[in-house]
Short mmCIF file of C-alpha atoms and ligand atoms in Angstrom, two decimals:
data_model
loop_
_atom_site.label_atom_id
_atom_site.label_comp_id
_atom_site.label_asym_id
_atom_site.label_seq_id
_atom_site.Cartn_x
_atom_site.Cartn_y
_atom_site.Cartn_z
CA UNK A 59 -0.07 0.04 0.09
CA UNK A 60 2.57 2.38 0.96
CA UNK A 61 4.60 1.36 -2.27
CA UNK A 62 1.39 2.03 -4.40
CA UNK A 63 1.29 5.65 -2.70
CA UNK A 64 5.05 6.33 -3.50
CA UNK A 65 4.39 5.38 -6.95
CA UNK A 66 1.39 7.27 -7.38
CA UNK A 67 2.90 10.32 -5.97
CA UNK A 68 6.25 9.80 -8.28
CA UNK A 69 3.92 9.63 -11.22
CA UNK A 70 1.87 12.63 -10.17
CA UNK A 71 5.19 14.74 -9.71
CA UNK A 72 6.75 13.74 -13.22
CA UNK A 73 3.29 14.63 -14.75
CA UNK A 74 2.61 11.11 -15.48
CA UNK A 75 3.38 11.24 -19.13
CA UNK A 76 7.01 11.23 -19.87
CA UNK A 77 7.35 9.25 -22.92
CA UNK A 78 11.20 9.00 -22.53
CA UNK A 79 10.80 6.88 -19.50
CA UNK A 80 13.09 5.04 -17.17
CA UNK A 81 11.41 1.69 -17.91
CA UNK A 82 9.45 0.96 -20.74
CA UNK A 83 7.15 -0.83 -18.49
CA UNK A 84 5.97 2.08 -16.91
CA UNK A 85 4.11 3.18 -20.15
CA UNK A 86 4.44 0.49 -22.91
CA UNK A 87 4.65 -2.80 -21.57
CA UNK A 88 1.85 -4.24 -23.93
CA UNK A 89 4.12 -3.61 -26.89
CA UNK A 90 6.27 -6.48 -25.87
CA UNK A 91 5.71 -10.51 -25.91
CA UNK A 92 4.46 -11.03 -22.20
CA UNK A 93 5.05 -7.76 -21.23
CA UNK A 94 8.86 -7.98 -21.42
CA UNK A 95 11.12 -5.87 -23.40
CA UNK A 96 14.28 -7.29 -25.38
CA UNK A 97 17.48 -6.83 -23.49
CA UNK A 98 18.21 -3.46 -22.46
CA UNK A 99 21.63 -2.24 -23.31
CA UNK A 100 23.08 -0.47 -19.99
CA UNK A 101 25.12 2.91 -20.71
CA UNK A 102 24.60 6.46 -20.20
CA UNK A 103 23.58 6.90 -23.79
CA UNK A 104 20.50 4.76 -23.88
CA UNK A 105 17.07 5.88 -23.79
CA UNK A 106 13.75 4.12 -23.34
CA UNK A 107 11.20 5.93 -25.66
CA UNK A 108 7.20 4.73 -25.53
CA UNK A 109 6.63 6.60 -28.88
CA UNK A 110 3.73 8.72 -28.75
CA UNK A 111 1.65 10.60 -31.21
CA UNK A 112 -1.44 12.40 -30.40
CA UNK A 113 -1.09 11.12 -26.76
CA UNK A 114 -1.51 7.67 -27.98
CA UNK A 115 1.77 5.11 -27.58
CA UNK A 116 2.28 3.16 -31.04
CA UNK A 117 5.51 1.38 -30.22
CA UNK A 118 8.80 1.54 -28.41
CA UNK A 119 12.33 2.55 -29.05
CA UNK A 120 15.70 1.91 -27.42
CA UNK A 121 17.45 5.09 -28.72
CA UNK A 122 21.46 5.55 -28.27
CA UNK A 123 21.98 9.13 -27.96
CA UNK A 124 25.86 9.05 -28.69
CA UNK A 125 25.69 7.28 -32.27
CA UNK A 126 22.24 9.04 -32.48
CA UNK A 127 20.35 6.04 -33.82
CA UNK A 128 18.19 3.54 -32.49
CA UNK A 129 19.42 0.21 -31.17
CA UNK A 130 15.72 -1.17 -32.09
CA UNK A 131 12.22 -0.78 -31.95
CA UNK A 132 9.32 -2.90 -31.02
CA UNK A 133 5.99 -3.16 -32.17
CA UNK A 134 2.76 -5.37 -32.70
CA UNK A 135 1.54 -6.24 -36.20
CA UNK A 136 -2.17 -6.26 -36.52
CA UNK A 137 -2.78 -5.85 -40.04
CA UNK A 138 -1.93 -4.77 -43.42
CA UNK A 139 -3.15 -1.42 -44.30
CA UNK A 140 -2.12 0.92 -47.09
CA UNK A 141 -0.90 4.01 -45.46
CA UNK A 142 -0.07 7.45 -46.99
CA UNK A 143 3.79 8.07 -46.50
CA UNK A 144 3.61 11.34 -44.37
CA UNK A 145 6.78 13.18 -45.17
CA UNK A 146 7.15 15.68 -42.10
CA UNK A 147 9.79 13.90 -40.03
CA UNK A 148 9.44 14.37 -35.99
CA UNK A 149 12.08 14.34 -33.28
CA UNK A 150 11.47 13.38 -29.75
CA UNK A 151 11.58 16.87 -27.50
CA UNK A 152 12.21 15.17 -24.11
CA UNK A 153 15.86 13.80 -25.19
CA UNK A 154 16.77 17.42 -25.29
CA UNK A 155 14.69 18.68 -22.20
CA UNK A 156 12.82 16.04 -20.11
CA UNK A 157 10.28 18.90 -19.32
CA UNK A 158 9.25 18.97 -23.04
CA UNK A 159 5.86 17.61 -24.06
CA UNK A 160 5.24 13.86 -24.24
CA UNK A 161 4.60 13.75 -28.12
CA UNK A 162 6.86 13.45 -30.92
CA UNK A 163 7.14 16.96 -32.66
CA UNK A 164 7.83 17.98 -36.29
CA UNK A 165 11.62 18.71 -36.84
CA UNK A 166 12.58 22.03 -37.22
CA UNK A 167 15.85 22.29 -35.64
CA UNK A 168 18.93 22.10 -37.64
CA UNK A 169 20.99 20.11 -34.90
CA UNK A 170 20.28 18.45 -31.77
CA UNK A 171 22.95 17.45 -29.11
CA UNK A 172 21.14 14.09 -28.67
CA UNK A 173 19.39 12.91 -31.54
CA UNK A 174 19.57 12.92 -35.25
CA UNK A 175 17.58 15.63 -37.10
CA UNK A 176 16.80 15.71 -40.82
CA UNK A 177 19.67 18.01 -41.53
CA UNK A 178 22.02 15.43 -40.68
CA UNK A 179 21.17 13.13 -43.70
CA UNK A 180 20.91 15.57 -46.28
CA UNK A 181 23.07 15.03 -48.99
CA UNK A 182 24.61 12.08 -47.22
CA UNK A 183 23.34 9.43 -49.75
CA UNK A 184 21.63 7.28 -47.04
CA UNK A 185 17.80 6.84 -46.57
CA UNK A 186 16.61 7.63 -42.86
CA UNK A 187 15.81 3.77 -42.71
CA UNK A 188 12.68 3.29 -40.68
CA UNK A 189 12.86 0.53 -37.86
CA UNK A 190 9.32 0.05 -37.02
CA UNK A 191 8.13 0.33 -40.79
CA UNK A 192 5.40 2.15 -42.72
CA UNK A 193 4.53 -1.35 -44.36
CA UNK A 194 3.73 -2.75 -41.20
CA UNK A 195 1.60 -0.02 -39.77
CA UNK A 196 -2.06 -0.44 -39.19
CA UNK A 197 -3.42 2.87 -39.17
CA UNK A 198 -2.56 6.19 -40.62
CA UNK A 199 -1.82 7.61 -37.28
CA UNK A 200 0.32 4.64 -36.66
CA UNK A 201 2.23 4.92 -39.87
CA UNK A 202 2.61 8.85 -39.00
CA UNK A 203 4.07 8.03 -35.77
CA UNK A 204 6.65 5.81 -37.53
CA UNK A 205 8.02 8.97 -39.13
CA UNK A 206 10.34 10.04 -36.03
CA UNK A 207 14.20 10.17 -36.31
CA UNK A 208 14.33 8.42 -33.05
CA UNK A 209 12.93 5.22 -35.18
CA UNK A 210 15.36 5.48 -37.84
CA UNK A 211 19.34 4.81 -38.67
CA UNK A 212 21.31 5.55 -41.79
CA UNK A 213 20.48 2.86 -44.32
CA UNK A 214 22.01 2.14 -47.92
CA UNK A 215 19.43 3.28 -50.13
CA UNK A 216 19.44 0.16 -52.35
CA UNK A 217 19.11 -2.01 -49.47
CA UNK A 218 16.23 0.18 -48.08
CA UNK A 219 14.41 0.14 -51.13
CA UNK A 220 15.20 -3.43 -52.58
CA UNK A 221 15.96 -6.40 -50.21
CA UNK A 222 14.96 -4.92 -47.07
CA UNK A 223 11.46 -3.78 -48.53
CA UNK A 224 11.07 -7.43 -49.79
CA UNK A 225 11.80 -8.79 -46.23
CA UNK A 226 9.12 -6.61 -44.79
CA UNK A 227 6.65 -7.45 -47.40
CA UNK A 228 7.32 -11.19 -46.74
CA UNK A 229 7.25 -11.06 -43.04
CA UNK A 230 3.72 -9.10 -43.40
CA UNK A 231 2.43 -11.72 -45.64
CA UNK A 232 3.84 -14.71 -43.33
CA UNK A 233 2.40 -12.96 -40.00
CA UNK A 234 -0.96 -12.40 -41.58
CA UNK A 235 -1.57 -16.27 -43.10
CA UNK A 236 -0.04 -17.69 -40.45
CA UNK A 237 -0.35 -15.79 -37.21
CA UNK A 238 -3.16 -13.23 -37.35
CA UNK A 239 -5.57 -15.69 -39.07
CA UNK A 240 -5.08 -17.95 -35.89
CA UNK A 241 -6.20 -14.78 -33.83
CA UNK A 242 -2.53 -14.89 -32.30
CA UNK A 243 -0.76 -11.98 -31.50
CA UNK A 244 2.42 -10.88 -33.80
CA UNK A 245 5.16 -9.14 -31.97
CA UNK A 246 8.50 -7.87 -34.13
CA UNK A 247 11.47 -6.09 -33.25
CA UNK A 248 13.85 -4.61 -35.88
CA UNK A 249 17.04 -3.01 -34.90
CA UNK A 250 20.68 -2.09 -35.96
CA UNK A 251 24.11 -2.77 -34.89
CA UNK A 252 26.31 0.59 -35.08
CA UNK A 253 29.38 0.48 -37.55
CA UNK A 254 32.71 2.34 -37.59
CA UNK A 255 31.81 5.28 -39.80
CA UNK A 256 29.87 8.38 -39.19
CA UNK A 257 27.22 9.46 -41.76
CA UNK A 258 29.05 12.61 -42.80
CA UNK A 259 32.74 12.76 -42.08
CA UNK A 260 33.15 15.81 -43.95
CA UNK A 261 30.86 17.89 -42.06
CA UNK A 262 31.59 16.30 -38.84
CA UNK A 263 27.96 14.96 -38.32
CA UNK A 264 27.79 12.64 -35.37
CA UNK A 265 25.20 10.34 -36.66
CA UNK A 266 26.48 6.68 -36.98
CA UNK A 267 25.83 4.66 -39.89
CA UNK A 268 24.94 1.00 -38.95
CA UNK A 269 27.00 -2.00 -40.25
CA UNK A 270 23.83 -4.33 -39.97
CA UNK A 271 19.99 -4.32 -39.99
CA UNK A 272 18.20 -7.01 -38.41
CA UNK A 273 14.46 -8.28 -37.35
CA UNK A 274 12.86 -10.84 -35.56
CA UNK A 275 9.08 -11.95 -34.99
CA UNK A 276 7.12 -13.92 -32.58
CA UNK A 277 3.74 -15.21 -32.89
CA UNK A 278 2.32 -15.56 -29.34
CA UNK A 279 -0.39 -17.98 -28.94
CA UNK A 280 -3.15 -17.95 -26.15
CA UNK A 281 -0.80 -19.90 -23.66
CA UNK A 282 1.80 -17.22 -24.05
CA UNK A 283 4.24 -19.28 -26.18
CA UNK A 284 5.99 -18.48 -29.32
CA UNK A 285 4.06 -20.58 -31.74
CA UNK A 286 6.61 -19.82 -34.32
CA UNK A 287 9.35 -17.18 -34.64
CA UNK A 288 12.22 -16.03 -37.41
CA UNK A 289 15.08 -13.87 -37.25
CA UNK A 290 16.89 -11.93 -39.96
CA UNK A 291 20.22 -9.80 -40.22
CA UNK A 292 21.76 -8.27 -43.47
CA UNK A 293 24.66 -6.26 -43.83
CA UNK A 294 24.10 -2.25 -44.62
CA UNK A 295 25.11 -2.34 -48.18
CA UNK A 296 23.50 -3.33 -51.60
CA UNK A 297 24.05 -7.15 -51.55
CA UNK A 298 22.26 -10.09 -50.89
CA UNK A 299 18.96 -10.72 -48.97
CA UNK A 300 19.18 -10.54 -45.32
CA UNK A 301 19.91 -14.30 -43.47
CA UNK A 302 17.16 -16.18 -42.59
CA UNK A 303 17.74 -17.85 -39.28
CA UNK A 304 16.22 -18.75 -35.96
CA UNK A 305 15.80 -16.43 -33.42
CA UNK A 306 18.05 -18.22 -31.03
CA UNK A 307 20.79 -17.98 -34.08
CA UNK A 308 20.22 -14.15 -34.16
CA UNK A 309 20.43 -13.54 -30.30
CA UNK A 310 23.84 -15.21 -30.41
CA UNK A 311 25.03 -13.12 -33.29
CA UNK A 312 23.77 -10.05 -31.53
CA UNK A 313 25.54 -11.05 -28.54
CA UNK A 314 28.79 -11.12 -30.61
CA UNK A 315 28.10 -8.01 -32.38
CA UNK A 316 26.91 -5.45 -29.27
CA UNK A 317 29.65 -7.70 -27.30
CA UNK A 318 27.03 -8.45 -24.40
CA UNK A 319 27.02 -11.61 -22.62
CA UNK A 320 23.32 -12.24 -23.25
CA UNK A 321 20.87 -10.74 -25.89
CA UNK A 322 17.02 -11.83 -25.52
CA UNK A 323 14.67 -10.80 -28.02
CA UNK A 324 11.45 -12.28 -27.04
CA UNK A 325 10.19 -13.61 -23.54
CA UNK A 326 8.21 -16.83 -23.90
CA UNK A 327 7.13 -16.84 -20.09
CA UNK A 328 4.68 -14.31 -18.45
CA UNK A 329 7.83 -12.86 -17.04
CA UNK A 330 6.51 -9.59 -16.12
CA UNK A 331 3.02 -11.14 -14.27
CA UNK A 332 5.07 -13.51 -12.18
CA UNK A 333 7.78 -11.01 -10.94
CA UNK A 334 4.76 -9.02 -10.10
CA UNK A 335 3.31 -11.38 -7.36
CA UNK A 336 4.57 -9.24 -4.59
CA UNK A 337 2.48 -6.36 -5.87
C1 NAG B 76 12.46 -18.30 -44.24
O1 NAG B 76 12.87 -19.23 -44.23
C2 NAG B 76 11.92 -20.29 -44.42
C3 NAG B 76 12.34 -21.69 -44.34
O2 NAG B 76 13.34 -22.08 -43.56
C4 NAG B 76 10.92 -20.00 -45.22
O3 NAG B 76 9.66 -20.76 -45.25
C5 NAG B 76 10.28 -18.26 -45.34
O4 NAG B 76 9.51 -17.99 -46.17
C6 NAG B 76 11.38 -17.42 -45.21
N1 NAG B 76 11.01 -16.04 -44.99
C7 NAG B 76 11.04 -15.09 -45.70
C8 NAG B 76 10.68 -13.80 -44.84
O5 NAG B 76 12.33 -15.14 -46.62
#
């Protein structure tokens, strides 16, 4: 009871609507399979964002403020819908000032200390590659909410418009036919691995160009188990289709690439519920 009281006080004091959160589970646990996010990388540069537009949360992003790219965005895939591509890109005001409003806002700045802005990408030759993609958005607002620079990383344009686009389409078809049709729930996580170079060395723009893009899905059944899952990873250049591997294999590769002991994408047990028995 005391604990609950303190929690409520804390949420009143913080305005109760910060979308850069100290723990995803404060605001957007339902984005993740069994309420448990993928592994959170630890370090001063990482921020957890419950991506919010018009006061509604659409997906979640782990953001790296040093490299100015996402680590990953996690989302649920509900249905395929043809959305218009909105061309106004947004930024996350709370990354620069925690007192700012919770919603993403149109990007009007020329630079920011903690996040990439559109100007950083200008004339770089790279696409702003979506992590949570327009293609898997299930409403126009949801599609619009993907147009934020905290959901993007510099992507080779041939890769983005070629093999990666084809992969997004295949995943949408696979999940529609084999998961949603059985009234199961499709969880997807898409991320990048930081590379060795910056987007625009000459202009000294501090946005990292990822070496790899990866994505994984889990189709969760009524028993909260991944009925089937898949992982994909490809180099960020114009080459072959991303490798089609198991989630376990992808996790092992990501452990090596991120240099961490363990990297977990989906929780197949009711992790959050069972850890909450004391509440
Ligand atoms: C991945 O490989 C499996 C066979 O192992 C195949 O059925 C599936 O269509 C492939 N998925 C994609 C998106 O290429």
